[in-house]
CSV table of C-alpha atoms in Angstrom, one decimal:
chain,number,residue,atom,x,y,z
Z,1,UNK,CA,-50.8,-53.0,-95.1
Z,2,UNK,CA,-54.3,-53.2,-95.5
Z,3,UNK,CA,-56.8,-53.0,-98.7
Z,4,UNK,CA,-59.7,-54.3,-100.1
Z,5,UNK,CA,-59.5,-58.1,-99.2
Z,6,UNK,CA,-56.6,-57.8,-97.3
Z,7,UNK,CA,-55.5,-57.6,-93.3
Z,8,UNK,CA,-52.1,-56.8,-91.8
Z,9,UNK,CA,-49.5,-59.2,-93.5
Z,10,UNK,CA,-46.1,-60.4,-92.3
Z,11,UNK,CA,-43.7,-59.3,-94.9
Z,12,UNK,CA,-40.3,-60.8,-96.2
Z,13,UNK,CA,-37.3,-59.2,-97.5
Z,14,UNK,CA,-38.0,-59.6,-101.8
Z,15,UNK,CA,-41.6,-59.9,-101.5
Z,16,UNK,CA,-43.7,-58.6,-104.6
Z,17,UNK,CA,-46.7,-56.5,-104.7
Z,18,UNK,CA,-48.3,-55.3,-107.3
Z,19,UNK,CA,-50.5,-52.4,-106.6
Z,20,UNK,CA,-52.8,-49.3,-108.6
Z,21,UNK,CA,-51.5,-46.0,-106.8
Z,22,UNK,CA,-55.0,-43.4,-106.1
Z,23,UNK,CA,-53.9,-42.6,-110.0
Z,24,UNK,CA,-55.0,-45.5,-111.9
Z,25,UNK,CA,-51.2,-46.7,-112.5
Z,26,UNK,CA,-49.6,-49.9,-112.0
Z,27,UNK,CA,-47.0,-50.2,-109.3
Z,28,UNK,CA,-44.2,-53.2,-109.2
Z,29,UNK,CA,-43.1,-53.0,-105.2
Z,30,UNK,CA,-40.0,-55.0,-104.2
Z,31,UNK,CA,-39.0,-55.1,-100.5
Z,32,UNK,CA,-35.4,-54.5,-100.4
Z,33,UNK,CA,-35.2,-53.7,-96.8
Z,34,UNK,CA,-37.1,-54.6,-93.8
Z,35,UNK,CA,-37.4,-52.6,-91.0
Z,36,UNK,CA,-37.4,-53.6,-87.1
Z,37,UNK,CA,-40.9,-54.8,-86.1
Z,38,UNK,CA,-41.7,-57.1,-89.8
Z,39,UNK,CA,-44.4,-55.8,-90.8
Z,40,UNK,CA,-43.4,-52.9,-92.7
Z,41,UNK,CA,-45.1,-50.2,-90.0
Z,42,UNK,CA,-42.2,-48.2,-89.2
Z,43,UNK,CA,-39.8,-45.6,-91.2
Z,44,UNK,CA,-36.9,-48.2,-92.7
Z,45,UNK,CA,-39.1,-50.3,-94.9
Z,46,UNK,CA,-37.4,-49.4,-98.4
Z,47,UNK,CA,-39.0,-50.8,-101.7
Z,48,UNK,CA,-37.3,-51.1,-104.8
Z,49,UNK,CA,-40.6,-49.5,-107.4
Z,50,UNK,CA,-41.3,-49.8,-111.3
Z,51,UNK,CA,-44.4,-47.6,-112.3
Z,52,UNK,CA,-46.4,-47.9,-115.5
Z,53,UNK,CA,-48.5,-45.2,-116.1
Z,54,UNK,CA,-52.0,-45.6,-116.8
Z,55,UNK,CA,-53.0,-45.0,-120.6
């Protein structure tokens, strides 16, 4: 994962971001499933989103 202010993370099943998708909307990630190598890198990552759209 990497953005402004941030490096690669180690990530945990039910962690929480909160991002702004390249839209200007407000994203609620949930990691419901963590793949093989733990840091969310390869294909079965899975994230349970909610998405507010920017008014």
């Amino acid at each position: 994962m990497g953005a402004e202010g941030t490096a690669k993370q180690w990530l945990t099943r039910d962690t929480v971001l909160c991002v702004r998708t390249s839209v200007g909307d407000i994203a609620r990630l949930e990691l419901s499933a963590l793949g093989t190598d733990g840091v969310g890198s390869d294909d079965r990552t899975m994230f349970d989103a909610v998405v507010w759209e920017a008014s």
